[in-house]
């Protein structure tokens, strides 16, 4: 038994050890419920993979966590390092360290990558009452972070994602992640549309950014990406619920046997 | 009493004063105008082409005129500093309708370039005034006739054959008065064969609490193989009505690149009439309008392809917020004498609020088989996916909206060919959208300009 005072000291330590705690989260779109009670707990330093068949709610989960106004939360809670995540605006979620790598990064004609990133970086600095970066500081930061994913300098002068290839778009997502240094990154189908070389570069970027203080959620259909980004936990999402949780071996099992056996087990229950 | 009766009566009472202060050619034209105004009326919303802007209503308030040329606050022109830094221009200012050369303009003008008041030009360049004044704008049009009747002065810009001034000219129009005032103004631009002109026009209001009406007729004669670049920026007050009529005649091989930018205004109606009278003319007509509370912006274009192998390209974009209203009425005419015409027209609009209204009307009249023509009009909202993407990167919603609106205007700005001006326009639109975001639209003025802020 520890003395009482140590218990008290321990409490905040334990609390801050949970980066994200999702409790019975329910959400939908246009009145149709898609997430039907999600429970998830993520600690710093962990990599969680969320797998599941088409239509199981994977992208809805990432959208709801990032605050996409297209979705409506109908129940449950999500706590992000002690904050009520669902009460925050999308921009404040970003400032607090949540990053969503989009499955389909949006093209924004007329907004240059440089202006876009400057606005993002300085908005975050403003949130923490810091002065905006000077032009030279900002360019130095861009140079450093581009190296993480070998992003071509030429892309930086173009409009956001406009005319980028599939691989360039995903690299650009990881570049933005490198710049914003999130505490929790959600990679939504980052492997889709990537050839094997691009996949290696993107996964390499993610691994370079991994520390024992941040965490990653990898949403994917396929085991392939998990060869490059090694998960600590694998969750299977089906019909809006996490129906299985296991170690990396679960992903291998899914790769071998498909989702049907899980569907049968769950639907048979 | 109709507006026309009201102003013709005002003219008749002061005919001597009008004539005494104007050049002979202007007085001769005035007589013709008075004749053609008999029984004429200004268009109302029931007139085709004016469905969204009634000129009768615009001109109806009892605006004063200044036939005796008294109390012109000329010091404004002397103290005016341009808000377009990093651009070296040859600057002239009109206060209402009186032209003032700024600094040592006359000494700085390159050989072959004339930039002066019409009155002075009537003495120094009588052959140009005689030949071209009133030669393009038709007095059968009641609004043109009314302008011709009431105009006492204006500006002549003349570029001699083969002359390349090397620097843009800038004309700043400032409205200033202690009573509601109508400023009828004429601008005559003659760019002779093989010559070039870059012109920046800025419209300002000195006193935001006063109401003004400008009636401006600009005639542009673009000689053979000449090149004319014009950018017209309006930053006037909510109580200003502007009726701007542009008439252009392009000769063979000439090119015109005209951009109009409406940043702030009360009621604005721009009429662009461009005649392509020689082969191989090139015309680029662009417009950008940013509307917020109470503003009304109506652009009307009429490009007439009268000769072969000409190309015209129109792009007009509007962002309308609050209860702002906009209209675009664009006509392309391709006559039987204009084979191998290329004519394009595009009008794209964003409505940023539920109350904003946009009316778009493309009109194509084609009497020739050998043509490539297209037109398109879209009106929509800001892209919600792009907004969320930016928010997810930490950019606050309002800032994201501003970035998207600016981005929307970027292709209009890119069409401006005067170096240095594109950057300045980016800055002006950014400031316009930012100030608007901070709820400052009503007081928005060209920030660094003492002329526009001295009476605030």
XYZ file of C-alpha atoms in Angstrom, chain A residues 67-68 91 94-95 99-100 102 108-111 116 119-120 123 161 173 176, chain B residues 383 385-386 388-397 399 403-404 407-408 410:
38
model
C -14.845 17.915 -35.876
C -16.200 17.654 -39.412
C -9.340 24.597 -35.443
C -5.861 21.115 -34.277
C -4.178 23.634 -31.978
C -4.186 15.977 -36.693
C -6.256 14.280 -39.358
C -7.326 13.156 -45.041
C -7.814 24.558 -52.962
C -7.116 26.464 -56.190
C -5.718 29.951 -55.667
C -4.420 29.356 -52.120
C -1.875 27.979 -46.310
C -1.859 30.715 -41.811
C -1.936 27.319 -40.065
C -2.978 30.485 -36.043
C -3.004 19.995 -53.548
C -0.405 15.490 -45.599
C 1.751 19.227 -42.751
C -16.589 24.986 -50.735
C -14.864 20.620 -47.849
C -12.087 23.144 -48.382
C -13.135 22.028 -43.110
C -9.751 21.023 -44.494
C -8.357 24.417 -43.538
C -10.013 24.348 -40.118
C -8.564 20.897 -39.502
C -5.146 22.494 -40.019
C -5.926 25.098 -37.370
C -7.010 27.967 -39.609
C -10.019 29.651 -37.960
C -13.233 29.456 -39.970
C -9.850 33.292 -41.860
C -8.533 32.878 -47.869
C -11.036 31.101 -50.102
C -8.325 32.695 -53.878
C -11.561 32.932 -55.827
C -6.959 35.409 -57.910
